[in-house]
mmCIF file of C-alpha atoms in Angstrom:
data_model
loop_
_atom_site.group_PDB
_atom_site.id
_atom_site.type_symbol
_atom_site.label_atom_id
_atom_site.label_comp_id
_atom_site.label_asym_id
_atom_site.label_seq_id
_atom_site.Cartn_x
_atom_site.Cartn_y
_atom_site.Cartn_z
ATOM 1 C CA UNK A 1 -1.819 -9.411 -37.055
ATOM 2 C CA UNK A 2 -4.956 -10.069 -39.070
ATOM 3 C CA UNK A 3 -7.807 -11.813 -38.485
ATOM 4 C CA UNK A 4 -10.657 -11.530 -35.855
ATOM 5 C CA UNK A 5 -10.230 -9.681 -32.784
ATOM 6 C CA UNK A 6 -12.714 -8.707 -30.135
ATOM 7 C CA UNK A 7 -13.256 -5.389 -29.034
ATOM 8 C CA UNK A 8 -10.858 -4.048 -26.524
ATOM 9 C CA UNK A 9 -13.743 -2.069 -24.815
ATOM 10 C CA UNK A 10 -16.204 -5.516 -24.575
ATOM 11 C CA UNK A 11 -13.594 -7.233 -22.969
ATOM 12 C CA UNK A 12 -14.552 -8.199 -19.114
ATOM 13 C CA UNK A 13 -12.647 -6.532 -16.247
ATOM 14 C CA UNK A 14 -10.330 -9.272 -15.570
ATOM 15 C CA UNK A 15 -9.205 -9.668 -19.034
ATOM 16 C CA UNK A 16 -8.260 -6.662 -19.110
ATOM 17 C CA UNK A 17 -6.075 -6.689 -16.058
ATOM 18 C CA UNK A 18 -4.242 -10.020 -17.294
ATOM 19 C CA UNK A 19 -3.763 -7.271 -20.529
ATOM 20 C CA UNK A 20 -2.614 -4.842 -18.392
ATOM 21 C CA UNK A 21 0.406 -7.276 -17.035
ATOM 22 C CA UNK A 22 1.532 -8.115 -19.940
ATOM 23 C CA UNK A 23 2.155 -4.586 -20.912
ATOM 24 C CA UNK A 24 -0.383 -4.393 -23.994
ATOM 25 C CA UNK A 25 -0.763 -0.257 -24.254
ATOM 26 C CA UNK A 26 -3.964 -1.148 -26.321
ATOM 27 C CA UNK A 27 -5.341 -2.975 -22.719
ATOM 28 C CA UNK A 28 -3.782 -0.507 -20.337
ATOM 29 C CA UNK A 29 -5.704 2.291 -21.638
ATOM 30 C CA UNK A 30 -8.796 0.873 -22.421
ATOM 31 C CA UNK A 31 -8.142 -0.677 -18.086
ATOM 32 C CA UNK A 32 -7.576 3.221 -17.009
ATOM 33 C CA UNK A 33 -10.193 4.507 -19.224
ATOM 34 C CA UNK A 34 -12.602 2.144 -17.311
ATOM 35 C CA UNK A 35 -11.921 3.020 -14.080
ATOM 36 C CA UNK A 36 -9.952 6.493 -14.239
ATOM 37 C CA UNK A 37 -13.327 8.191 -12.781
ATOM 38 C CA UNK A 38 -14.525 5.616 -10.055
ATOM 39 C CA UNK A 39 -10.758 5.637 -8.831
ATOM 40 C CA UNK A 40 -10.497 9.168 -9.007
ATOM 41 C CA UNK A 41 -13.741 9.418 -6.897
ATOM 42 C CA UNK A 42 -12.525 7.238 -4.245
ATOM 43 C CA UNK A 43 -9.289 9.163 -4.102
ATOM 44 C CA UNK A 44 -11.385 12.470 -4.202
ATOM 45 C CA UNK A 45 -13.694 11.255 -1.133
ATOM 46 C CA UNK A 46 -11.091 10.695 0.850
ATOM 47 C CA UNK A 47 -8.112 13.589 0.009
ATOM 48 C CA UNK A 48 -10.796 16.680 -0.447
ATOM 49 C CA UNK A 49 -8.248 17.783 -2.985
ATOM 50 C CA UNK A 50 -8.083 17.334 -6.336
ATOM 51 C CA UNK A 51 -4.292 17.416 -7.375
ATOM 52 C CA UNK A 52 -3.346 14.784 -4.401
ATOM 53 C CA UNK A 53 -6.678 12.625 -5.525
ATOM 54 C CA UNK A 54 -4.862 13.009 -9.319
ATOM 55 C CA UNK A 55 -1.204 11.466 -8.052
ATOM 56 C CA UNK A 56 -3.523 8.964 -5.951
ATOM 57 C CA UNK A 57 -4.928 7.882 -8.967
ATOM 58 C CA UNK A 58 -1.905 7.735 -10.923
ATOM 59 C CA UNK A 59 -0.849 5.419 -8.555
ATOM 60 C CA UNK A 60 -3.324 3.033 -8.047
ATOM 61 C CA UNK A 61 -3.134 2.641 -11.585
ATOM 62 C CA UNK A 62 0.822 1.831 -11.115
ATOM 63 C CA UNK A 63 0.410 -0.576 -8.077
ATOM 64 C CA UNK A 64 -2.515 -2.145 -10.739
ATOM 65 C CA UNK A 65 0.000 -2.956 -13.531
ATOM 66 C CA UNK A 66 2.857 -3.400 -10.568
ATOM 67 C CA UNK A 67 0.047 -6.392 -8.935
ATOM 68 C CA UNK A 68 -1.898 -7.445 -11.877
ATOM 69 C CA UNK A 69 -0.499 -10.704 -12.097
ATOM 70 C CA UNK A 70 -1.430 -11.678 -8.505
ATOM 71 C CA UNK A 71 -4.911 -10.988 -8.433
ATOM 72 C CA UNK A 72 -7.650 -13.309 -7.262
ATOM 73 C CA UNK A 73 -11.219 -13.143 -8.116
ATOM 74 C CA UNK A 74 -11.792 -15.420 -5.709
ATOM 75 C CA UNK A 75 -11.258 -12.543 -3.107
ATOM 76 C CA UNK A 76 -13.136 -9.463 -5.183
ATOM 77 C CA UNK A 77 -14.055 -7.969 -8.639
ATOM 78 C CA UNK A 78 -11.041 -6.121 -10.459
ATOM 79 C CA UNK A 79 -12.861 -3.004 -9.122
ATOM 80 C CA UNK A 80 -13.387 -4.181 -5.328
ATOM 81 C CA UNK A 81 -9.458 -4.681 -5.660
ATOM 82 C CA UNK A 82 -8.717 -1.541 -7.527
ATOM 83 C CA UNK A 83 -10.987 0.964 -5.411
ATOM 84 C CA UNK A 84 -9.553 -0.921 -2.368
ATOM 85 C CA UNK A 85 -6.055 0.095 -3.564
ATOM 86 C CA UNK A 86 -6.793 4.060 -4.207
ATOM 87 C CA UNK A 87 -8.587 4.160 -0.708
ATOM 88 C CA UNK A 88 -5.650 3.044 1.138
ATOM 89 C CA UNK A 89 -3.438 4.883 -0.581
ATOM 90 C CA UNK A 90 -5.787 8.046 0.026
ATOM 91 C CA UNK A 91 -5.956 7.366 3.874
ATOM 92 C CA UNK A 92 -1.962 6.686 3.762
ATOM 93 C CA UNK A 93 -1.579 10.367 1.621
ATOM 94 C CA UNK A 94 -4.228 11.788 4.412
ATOM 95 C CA UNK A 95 -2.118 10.108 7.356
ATOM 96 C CA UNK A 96 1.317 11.811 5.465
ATOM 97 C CA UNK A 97 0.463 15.172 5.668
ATOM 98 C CA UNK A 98 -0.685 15.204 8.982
ATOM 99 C CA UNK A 99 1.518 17.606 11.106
ATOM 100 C CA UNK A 100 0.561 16.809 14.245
ATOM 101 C CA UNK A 101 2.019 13.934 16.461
ATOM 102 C CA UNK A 102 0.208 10.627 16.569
ATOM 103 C CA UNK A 103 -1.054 10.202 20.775
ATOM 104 C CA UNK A 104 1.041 7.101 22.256
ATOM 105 C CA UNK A 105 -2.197 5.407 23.381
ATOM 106 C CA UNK A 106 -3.287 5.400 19.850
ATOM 107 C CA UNK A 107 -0.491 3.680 18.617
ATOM 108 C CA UNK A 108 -0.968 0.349 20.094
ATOM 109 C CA UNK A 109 -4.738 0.297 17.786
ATOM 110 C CA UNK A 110 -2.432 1.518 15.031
ATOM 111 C CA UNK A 111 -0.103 -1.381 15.453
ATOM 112 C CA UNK A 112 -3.235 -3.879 15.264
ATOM 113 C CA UNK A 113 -4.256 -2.200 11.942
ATOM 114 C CA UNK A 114 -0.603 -2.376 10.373
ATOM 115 C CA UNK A 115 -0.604 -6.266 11.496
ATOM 116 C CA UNK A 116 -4.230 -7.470 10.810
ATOM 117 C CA UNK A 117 -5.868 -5.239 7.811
ATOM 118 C CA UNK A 118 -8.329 -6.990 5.463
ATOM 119 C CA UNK A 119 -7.016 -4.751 2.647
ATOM 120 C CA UNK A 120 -3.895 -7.622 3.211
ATOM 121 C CA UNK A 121 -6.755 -10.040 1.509
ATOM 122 C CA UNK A 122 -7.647 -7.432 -1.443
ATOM 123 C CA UNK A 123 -4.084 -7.126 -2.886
ATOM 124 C CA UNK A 124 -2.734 -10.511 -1.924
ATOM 125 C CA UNK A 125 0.869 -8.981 -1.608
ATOM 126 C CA UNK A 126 2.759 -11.604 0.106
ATOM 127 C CA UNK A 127 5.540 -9.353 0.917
ATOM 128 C CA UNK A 128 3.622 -6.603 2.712
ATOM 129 C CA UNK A 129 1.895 -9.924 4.646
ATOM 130 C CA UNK A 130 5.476 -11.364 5.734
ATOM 131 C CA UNK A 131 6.845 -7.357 6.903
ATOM 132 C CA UNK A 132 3.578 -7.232 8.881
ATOM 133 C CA UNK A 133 4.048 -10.274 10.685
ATOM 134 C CA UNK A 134 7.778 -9.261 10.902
ATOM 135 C CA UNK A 135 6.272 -6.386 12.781
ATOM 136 C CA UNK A 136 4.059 -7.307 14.655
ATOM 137 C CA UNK A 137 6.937 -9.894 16.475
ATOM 138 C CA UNK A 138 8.973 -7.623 17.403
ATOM 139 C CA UNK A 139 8.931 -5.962 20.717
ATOM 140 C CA UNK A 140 6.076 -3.257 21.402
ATOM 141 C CA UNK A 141 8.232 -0.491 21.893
ATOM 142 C CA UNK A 142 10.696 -1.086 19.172
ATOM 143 C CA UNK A 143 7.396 -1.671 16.961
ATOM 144 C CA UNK A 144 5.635 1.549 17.615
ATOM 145 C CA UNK A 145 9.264 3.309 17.495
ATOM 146 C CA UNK A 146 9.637 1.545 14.187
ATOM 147 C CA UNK A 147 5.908 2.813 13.136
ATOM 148 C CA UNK A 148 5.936 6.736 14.207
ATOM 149 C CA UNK A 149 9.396 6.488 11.948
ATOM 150 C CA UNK A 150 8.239 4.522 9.238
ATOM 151 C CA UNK A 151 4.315 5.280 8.536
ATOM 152 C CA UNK A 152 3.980 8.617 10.339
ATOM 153 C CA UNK A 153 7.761 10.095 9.001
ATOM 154 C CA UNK A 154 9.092 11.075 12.664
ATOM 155 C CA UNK A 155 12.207 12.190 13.359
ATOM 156 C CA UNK A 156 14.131 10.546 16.087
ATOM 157 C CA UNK A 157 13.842 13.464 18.622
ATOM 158 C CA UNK A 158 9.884 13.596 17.990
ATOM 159 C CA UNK A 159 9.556 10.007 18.685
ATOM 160 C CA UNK A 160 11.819 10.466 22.121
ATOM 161 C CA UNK A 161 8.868 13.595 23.093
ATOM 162 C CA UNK A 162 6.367 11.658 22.076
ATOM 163 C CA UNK A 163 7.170 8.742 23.980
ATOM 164 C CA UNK A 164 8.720 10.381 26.732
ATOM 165 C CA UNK A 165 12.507 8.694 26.320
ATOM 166 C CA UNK A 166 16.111 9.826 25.606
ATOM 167 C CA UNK A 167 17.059 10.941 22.351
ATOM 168 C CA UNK A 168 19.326 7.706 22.246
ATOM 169 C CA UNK A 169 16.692 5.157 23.374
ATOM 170 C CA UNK A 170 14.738 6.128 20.313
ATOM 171 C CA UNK A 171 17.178 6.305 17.944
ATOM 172 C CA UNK A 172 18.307 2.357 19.818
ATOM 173 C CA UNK A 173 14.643 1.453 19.409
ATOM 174 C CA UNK A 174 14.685 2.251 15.672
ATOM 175 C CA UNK A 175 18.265 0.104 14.670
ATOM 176 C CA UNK A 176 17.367 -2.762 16.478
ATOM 177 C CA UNK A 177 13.430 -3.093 15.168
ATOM 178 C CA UNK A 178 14.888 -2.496 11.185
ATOM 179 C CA UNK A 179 18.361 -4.840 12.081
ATOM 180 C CA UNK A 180 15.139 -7.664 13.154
ATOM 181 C CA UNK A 181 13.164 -6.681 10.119
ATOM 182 C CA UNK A 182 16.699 -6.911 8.230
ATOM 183 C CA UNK A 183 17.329 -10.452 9.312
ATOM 184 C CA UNK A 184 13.725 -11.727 9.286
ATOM 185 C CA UNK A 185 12.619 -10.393 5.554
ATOM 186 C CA UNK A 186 16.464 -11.095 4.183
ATOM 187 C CA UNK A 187 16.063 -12.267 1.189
ATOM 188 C CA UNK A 188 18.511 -13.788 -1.129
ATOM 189 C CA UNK A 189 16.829 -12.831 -4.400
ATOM 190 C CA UNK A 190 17.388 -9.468 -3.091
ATOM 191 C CA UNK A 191 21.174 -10.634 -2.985
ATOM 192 C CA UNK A 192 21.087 -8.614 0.338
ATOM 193 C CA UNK A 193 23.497 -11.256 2.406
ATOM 194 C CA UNK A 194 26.196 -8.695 2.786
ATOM 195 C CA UNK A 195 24.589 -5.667 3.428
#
């Protein structure tokens, strides 16, 4: 192509992001050139270790290119929305490796933060909006069941200690809450009538 063209590095934050979704490599490094350090940071702050705060990074950057396309400046600057992204991804990394067992009582403020979150308004992500609500109707016990699986990666057993029910109540608690999620979030572009 000849001709004029303005400098990748002048061009405003948001033009780069619409670059970014269309897959322009020019724009997508120039985009994580910007931010690589400020996202880093973020990741950094909240991981105290540098290797997770790396793959943290790395996929904010993802989730970016994944989410460009539905971005609203009405709602935050590209780097509000970006450093919003790497922090809750840092807190869910943080949340991962934790070994020990979530309390019961804490799950019910849990369940308020997994339903009602204002990083929902930062990415926009209709989908995640439509499983929260999906979650937060069904019943409290098969939600939090459904959460200490889902979020905090507990076995079936650990959620029957932790909750103080059978081994078969749990694993109930669990097939019913994702057969509800099933049926609510079916979706036919998934082509997931069948299943």
């Amino acid at each position: 192509m000849s001709g004029f063209r303005f400098p990748v590095g002048r061009l405003p934050d948001e033009a780069l992001l619409s670059g970014l979704a269309t897959g322009d490599p020019e724009l997508a490094v120039t985009f994580v050139r910007r931010f690589q350090h400020r996202v880093f940071g973020v990741a950094m702050a909240v991981t105290r270790d540098p290797q997770l705060a790396e793959d943290i990074a790395q996929q904010t950057f993802e989730r970016a290119w994944r989410h460009a396309q539905i971005y609203d400046s009405r709602r935050g600057s590209v780097t509000t929305w970006l450093t919003t992204i790497a922090h809750n991804l840092a807190i869910d990394a943080v949340r991962a490796r934790r070994t020990e067992p979530v309390a019961p009582e804490d799950l019910d403020a849990l369940l308020g933060v997994v339903t009602e979150t204002p990083e929902r308004w930062a990415l926009v992500d209709e989908a995640s909006a439509q499983l929260r609500a999906a979650v937060a109707r069904l019943p409290r016990e098969q939600a939090r069941a459904l959460v200490m699986a889902g979020i905090y990666g507990m076995t079936a057993q650990q959620i029957a200690d932790a909750e103080a029910i059978p081994l078969g109540t749990a694993k109930t608690r669990i097939r019913a809450a994702m057969a509800k999620l099933r049926t609510t979030l079916g979706s036919p572009e998934r082509g997931g009538h069948g299943q």
